[in-house]
């Protein structure tokens, strides 16, 4: 109930409701400033440095590298939430320095202020061990070469136990148990052990890529995950961590500008990703992220990749430590270059020069690789020629017709699901069916791509322009630039974006099927094993049920390999491995905790986008007609699922106005 005084306060008759001098009884007492206890300071620091098990792995591996270890063994249990152990063969820590090692702001890596501006080690803040010690049960066992025996220290939630002697080899073993056991809120934020392990594996990969001469191993739940012997070279290390196929398709680049040396590998344009995860940048052995350099990379590939695809790169930068400030980020992931503009140009011109000198021709996917066989030899030759032209700088950007990226062809997309059509007719196959001559073709002909693909837009143009002439052989719309369809409507002209419309049609159909639980699975006679990156494998298994809802049946197969047992029947014409990769890229691109509906929706978008015909695909008259007819099946044909318009209408009246008829 509102008291009388309170209601009076709000009445317009009361004096100024915001008096300049507040009622003294309402002012909060002045808080006194206190120095925080060290353990609270450490906990706050831990919040910055230790986000999840992967951050622990990163810090401990960096310490081992700084200690000059030739071999570093990492093992984790339950994604690192139970145990993280990093054992190295480095210089070790003397018994009388063990306590100091876990004290905050204690480091052996900086001696004076000047050192801060020429940092040659990975660590220097002296924050990692004390932060870890505060939020876990930490044990360090270490021995230096000068000592016959080692020493051990244990810190539980910041509480030190006395240093005790122990027997151990030269080097250091650090164990972190029960991470966040004393900060339950943080512990709650940890995801499943598979997801956490995915991140651990990613952190491990970054450091193992940066230091190819060090022998690294990674074990999860006592099972070996990576065994990376030292002397095999960088390319071999890349192959072991990121896959042989990628490693076989890398192009070496290098350039020197003054004291800055840039060297590494970039993937040829037929290998790309839908996110920038495979862009590794190492600065003097430190894995970093740098927006400006990633942008330069994207620029270098401009025209070689379709929009939404990101290049793959592993680049090392070596420069005197004075030319860069690494002390700008708590986990040192971002740095500040003294002359970032010059570095940007160096990277861009190194790549451009390399692309000019490289015969990229052979790298365009060949006709044989096209599962549908829809491209003919001359188209492939033309595609290659265009790529070579680009590389020579003769064309500024990729012409709409040539796509270096090997998306499944429109034939596969338009007839998505048609191979399973006989057993289970699906709406989606209607597009395929419309290809059959209007006179009524036989079943067998339905899966055949139309054999007469017109040579150019001119031939796709009907001489009888009336939309009422709807024979299968004459298009009901004019295709221009291989991407828009122009058609007459009752009161004007409609311009359709062929990709956007087809994407919308597929999306609606997919959504309807999943909503009614009717996504059919095409079982594979022999389940197909797929090697994935650790994070991908983790995401795939974590979302097994969701994927099954979409008809994608996967099973664990040990390590980072999963088995595809079945995949959406609607996408029967697409390669199941491709479909899985698309879904995983979508899963991994989501925010931290997307809800199930958003996730599912994202996956549907991804499938629809992948399966839809693309801008740049030339359509046969039958395909144009089929697509336009399908547009009436969906409610929102005027927008693609991303919200871009799928069709724009110019009314006759507008045209008349433009032409000053009215
Ligand atoms: P920083 O790495 O920033 O110096 P840390 O808290 O990670 O801070 O480590 C504190 C100190 O402990 C290091 O400076 C180093 O002297 C010592 N140390 C930590 N890990 C190791 C290791 N694996 N081998 C040898 N010394 C280590
Ligand atoms: Mg450190």
PDB file of C-alpha atoms in Angstrom, residues 292-424:
ATOM      1  CA  UNK A 292      44.348  -5.868 -38.700  1.00  0.00           C
ATOM      2  CA  UNK A 293      46.474  -8.738 -39.982  1.00  0.00           C
ATOM      3  CA  UNK A 294      43.423 -10.962 -40.352  1.00  0.00           C
ATOM      4  CA  UNK A 295      41.895  -8.222 -42.418  1.00  0.00           C
ATOM      5  CA  UNK A 296      44.995  -8.067 -44.626  1.00  0.00           C
ATOM      6  CA  UNK A 297      44.713 -11.795 -45.111  1.00  0.00           C
ATOM      7  CA  UNK A 298      41.087 -11.473 -46.163  1.00  0.00           C
ATOM      8  CA  UNK A 299      42.046  -8.690 -48.570  1.00  0.00           C
ATOM      9  CA  UNK A 300      44.724 -10.839 -50.157  1.00  0.00           C
ATOM     10  CA  UNK A 301      42.113 -13.485 -50.907  1.00  0.00           C
ATOM     11  CA  UNK A 302      39.544 -11.032 -52.145  1.00  0.00           C
ATOM     12  CA  UNK A 303      37.961 -12.448 -55.259  1.00  0.00           C
ATOM     13  CA  UNK A 304      39.340 -15.902 -54.599  1.00  0.00           C
ATOM     14  CA  UNK A 305      36.788 -16.813 -51.956  1.00  0.00           C
ATOM     15  CA  UNK A 306      33.051 -16.292 -52.010  1.00  0.00           C
ATOM     16  CA  UNK A 307      31.646 -14.005 -49.342  1.00  0.00           C
ATOM     17  CA  UNK A 308      31.362 -15.624 -45.963  1.00  0.00           C
ATOM     18  CA  UNK A 309      34.387 -17.865 -46.466  1.00  0.00           C
ATOM     19  CA  UNK A 310      37.642 -17.276 -44.623  1.00  0.00           C
ATOM     20  CA  UNK A 311      41.172 -18.146 -45.697  1.00  0.00           C
ATOM     21  CA  UNK A 312      43.273 -20.648 -43.788  1.00  0.00           C
ATOM     22  CA  UNK A 313      46.731 -19.484 -42.778  1.00  0.00           C
ATOM     23  CA  UNK A 314      49.629 -20.283 -40.474  1.00  0.00           C
ATOM     24  CA  UNK A 315      51.961 -17.328 -40.356  1.00  0.00           C
ATOM     25  CA  UNK A 316      54.955 -16.582 -38.183  1.00  0.00           C
ATOM     26  CA  UNK A 317      56.225 -13.120 -37.507  1.00  0.00           C
ATOM     27  CA  UNK A 318      59.692 -12.556 -36.186  1.00  0.00           C
ATOM     28  CA  UNK A 319      60.798  -9.139 -35.074  1.00  0.00           C
ATOM     29  CA  UNK A 320      62.919  -7.569 -32.352  1.00  0.00           C
ATOM     30  CA  UNK A 321      60.819  -7.526 -29.146  1.00  0.00           C
ATOM     31  CA  UNK A 322      61.100  -3.725 -28.965  1.00  0.00           C
ATOM     32  CA  UNK A 323      58.892  -3.391 -32.018  1.00  0.00           C
ATOM     33  CA  UNK A 324      55.864  -4.751 -30.241  1.00  0.00           C
ATOM     34  CA  UNK A 325      54.113  -4.307 -26.908  1.00  0.00           C
ATOM     35  CA  UNK A 326      52.866  -7.640 -25.604  1.00  0.00           C
ATOM     36  CA  UNK A 327      51.704  -6.212 -22.299  1.00  0.00           C
ATOM     37  CA  UNK A 328      48.279  -5.032 -23.407  1.00  0.00           C
ATOM     38  CA  UNK A 329      46.116  -8.074 -22.684  1.00  0.00           C
ATOM     39  CA  UNK A 330      45.903 -10.254 -19.535  1.00  0.00           C
ATOM     40  CA  UNK A 331      46.330 -13.489 -21.454  1.00  0.00           C
ATOM     41  CA  UNK A 332      48.702 -11.822 -23.909  1.00  0.00           C
ATOM     42  CA  UNK A 333      46.562 -12.937 -26.834  1.00  0.00           C
ATOM     43  CA  UNK A 334      46.520  -9.476 -28.330  1.00  0.00           C
ATOM     44  CA  UNK A 335      49.560  -7.311 -28.842  1.00  0.00           C
ATOM     45  CA  UNK A 336      50.269  -3.827 -30.127  1.00  0.00           C
ATOM     46  CA  UNK A 337      52.674  -3.411 -33.004  1.00  0.00           C
ATOM     47  CA  UNK A 338      54.701  -0.262 -33.243  1.00  0.00           C
ATOM     48  CA  UNK A 339      53.998   0.014 -36.964  1.00  0.00           C
ATOM     49  CA  UNK A 340      50.930  -2.017 -37.703  1.00  0.00           C
ATOM     50  CA  UNK A 341      50.230  -0.226 -40.985  1.00  0.00           C
ATOM     51  CA  UNK A 342      53.553  -1.307 -42.415  1.00  0.00           C
ATOM     52  CA  UNK A 343      52.971  -4.875 -41.256  1.00  0.00           C
ATOM     53  CA  UNK A 344      49.556  -4.864 -42.904  1.00  0.00           C
ATOM     54  CA  UNK A 345      51.098  -3.879 -46.234  1.00  0.00           C
ATOM     55  CA  UNK A 346      53.880  -6.398 -45.831  1.00  0.00           C
ATOM     56  CA  UNK A 347      51.444  -9.253 -45.377  1.00  0.00           C
ATOM     57  CA  UNK A 348      49.149  -8.127 -48.144  1.00  0.00           C
ATOM     58  CA  UNK A 349      51.910  -7.627 -50.677  1.00  0.00           C
ATOM     59  CA  UNK A 350      53.692 -10.869 -49.747  1.00  0.00           C
ATOM     60  CA  UNK A 351      50.515 -12.831 -50.427  1.00  0.00           C
ATOM     61  CA  UNK A 352      49.595 -10.936 -53.565  1.00  0.00           C
ATOM     62  CA  UNK A 353      53.076 -11.388 -55.005  1.00  0.00           C
ATOM     63  CA  UNK A 354      52.958 -15.052 -54.176  1.00  0.00           C
ATOM     64  CA  UNK A 355      49.560 -15.543 -55.772  1.00  0.00           C
ATOM     65  CA  UNK A 356      50.755 -13.764 -58.903  1.00  0.00           C
ATOM     66  CA  UNK A 357      53.695 -16.104 -59.218  1.00  0.00           C
ATOM     67  CA  UNK A 358      51.783 -19.253 -58.348  1.00  0.00           C
ATOM     68  CA  UNK A 359      49.961 -21.266 -60.913  1.00  0.00           C
ATOM     69  CA  UNK A 360      46.688 -21.489 -59.101  1.00  0.00           C
ATOM     70  CA  UNK A 361      45.152 -23.101 -62.156  1.00  0.00           C
ATOM     71  CA  UNK A 362      45.711 -26.627 -61.074  1.00  0.00           C
ATOM     72  CA  UNK A 363      44.285 -25.858 -57.703  1.00  0.00           C
ATOM     73  CA  UNK A 364      40.757 -25.238 -58.853  1.00  0.00           C
ATOM     74  CA  UNK A 365      38.720 -28.359 -58.116  1.00  0.00           C
ATOM     75  CA  UNK A 366      38.631 -30.485 -61.227  1.00  0.00           C
ATOM     76  CA  UNK A 367      35.553 -31.634 -63.070  1.00  0.00           C
ATOM     77  CA  UNK A 368      35.916 -35.148 -61.744  1.00  0.00           C
ATOM     78  CA  UNK A 369      35.601 -33.910 -58.197  1.00  0.00           C
ATOM     79  CA  UNK A 370      32.195 -32.491 -58.909  1.00  0.00           C
ATOM     80  CA  UNK A 371      29.816 -35.174 -57.629  1.00  0.00           C
ATOM     81  CA  UNK A 372      26.996 -34.224 -59.917  1.00  0.00           C
ATOM     82  CA  UNK A 373      29.124 -34.020 -63.056  1.00  0.00           C
ATOM     83  CA  UNK A 374      27.082 -30.987 -63.939  1.00  0.00           C
ATOM     84  CA  UNK A 375      30.013 -28.871 -65.055  1.00  0.00           C
ATOM     85  CA  UNK A 376      31.380 -29.530 -68.452  1.00  0.00           C
ATOM     86  CA  UNK A 377      35.022 -29.440 -69.358  1.00  0.00           C
ATOM     87  CA  UNK A 378      34.820 -26.075 -71.053  1.00  0.00           C
ATOM     88  CA  UNK A 379      33.260 -24.477 -68.009  1.00  0.00           C
ATOM     89  CA  UNK A 380      36.042 -25.843 -65.817  1.00  0.00           C
ATOM     90  CA  UNK A 381      38.654 -24.596 -68.256  1.00  0.00           C
ATOM     91  CA  UNK A 382      37.007 -21.214 -68.280  1.00  0.00           C
ATOM     92  CA  UNK A 383      36.965 -21.211 -64.504  1.00  0.00           C
ATOM     93  CA  UNK A 384      40.655 -21.931 -64.378  1.00  0.00           C
ATOM     94  CA  UNK A 385      41.448 -19.305 -66.942  1.00  0.00           C
ATOM     95  CA  UNK A 386      39.527 -16.761 -64.932  1.00  0.00           C
ATOM     96  CA  UNK A 387      41.459 -17.637 -61.823  1.00  0.00           C
ATOM     97  CA  UNK A 388      44.755 -17.298 -63.647  1.00  0.00           C
ATOM     98  CA  UNK A 389      43.588 -13.977 -65.048  1.00  0.00           C
ATOM     99  CA  UNK A 390      42.787 -12.829 -61.582  1.00  0.00           C
ATOM    100  CA  UNK A 391      46.151 -13.872 -60.306  1.00  0.00           C
ATOM    101  CA  UNK A 392      47.798 -11.856 -63.036  1.00  0.00           C
ATOM    102  CA  UNK A 393      45.917  -8.853 -61.798  1.00  0.00           C
ATOM    103  CA  UNK A 394      43.883  -8.580 -64.958  1.00  0.00           C
ATOM    104  CA  UNK A 395      40.587  -8.658 -63.189  1.00  0.00           C
ATOM    105  CA  UNK A 396      39.986  -6.868 -59.956  1.00  0.00           C
ATOM    106  CA  UNK A 397      37.375  -9.134 -58.554  1.00  0.00           C
ATOM    107  CA  UNK A 398      35.900 -12.479 -59.282  1.00  0.00           C
ATOM    108  CA  UNK A 399      33.274 -12.421 -62.014  1.00  0.00           C
ATOM    109  CA  UNK A 400      29.919 -13.596 -60.856  1.00  0.00           C
ATOM    110  CA  UNK A 401      30.052 -16.691 -62.977  1.00  0.00           C
ATOM    111  CA  UNK A 402      33.221 -18.265 -61.685  1.00  0.00           C
ATOM    112  CA  UNK A 403      33.288 -19.603 -58.200  1.00  0.00           C
ATOM    113  CA  UNK A 404      36.610 -20.972 -57.078  1.00  0.00           C
ATOM    114  CA  UNK A 405      34.941 -22.572 -54.138  1.00  0.00           C
ATOM    115  CA  UNK A 406      33.677 -26.042 -54.844  1.00  0.00           C
ATOM    116  CA  UNK A 407      30.158 -25.815 -53.564  1.00  0.00           C
ATOM    117  CA  UNK A 408      27.944 -28.630 -54.759  1.00  0.00           C
ATOM    118  CA  UNK A 409      26.537 -27.666 -58.084  1.00  0.00           C
ATOM    119  CA  UNK A 410      23.073 -26.335 -58.577  1.00  0.00           C
ATOM    120  CA  UNK A 411      22.005 -29.629 -60.044  1.00  0.00           C
ATOM    121  CA  UNK A 412      22.679 -31.370 -56.790  1.00  0.00           C
ATOM    122  CA  UNK A 413      21.052 -28.555 -54.898  1.00  0.00           C
ATOM    123  CA  UNK A 414      17.961 -28.237 -56.973  1.00  0.00           C
ATOM    124  CA  UNK A 415      17.373 -31.927 -56.998  1.00  0.00           C
ATOM    125  CA  UNK A 416      18.208 -32.263 -53.310  1.00  0.00           C
ATOM    126  CA  UNK A 417      16.620 -35.406 -52.072  1.00  0.00           C
ATOM    127  CA  UNK A 418      15.551 -36.586 -55.464  1.00  0.00           C
ATOM    128  CA  UNK A 419      17.563 -39.781 -55.391  1.00  0.00           C
ATOM    129  CA  UNK A 420      15.525 -40.938 -52.454  1.00  0.00           C
ATOM    130  CA  UNK A 421      12.362 -39.669 -54.035  1.00  0.00           C
ATOM    131  CA  UNK A 422      11.206 -43.002 -55.193  1.00  0.00           C
ATOM    132  CA  UNK A 423      11.077 -44.499 -51.752  1.00  0.00           C
ATOM    133  CA  UNK A 424       9.795 -41.449 -49.968  1.00  0.00           C
TER     134      UNK A 424
END
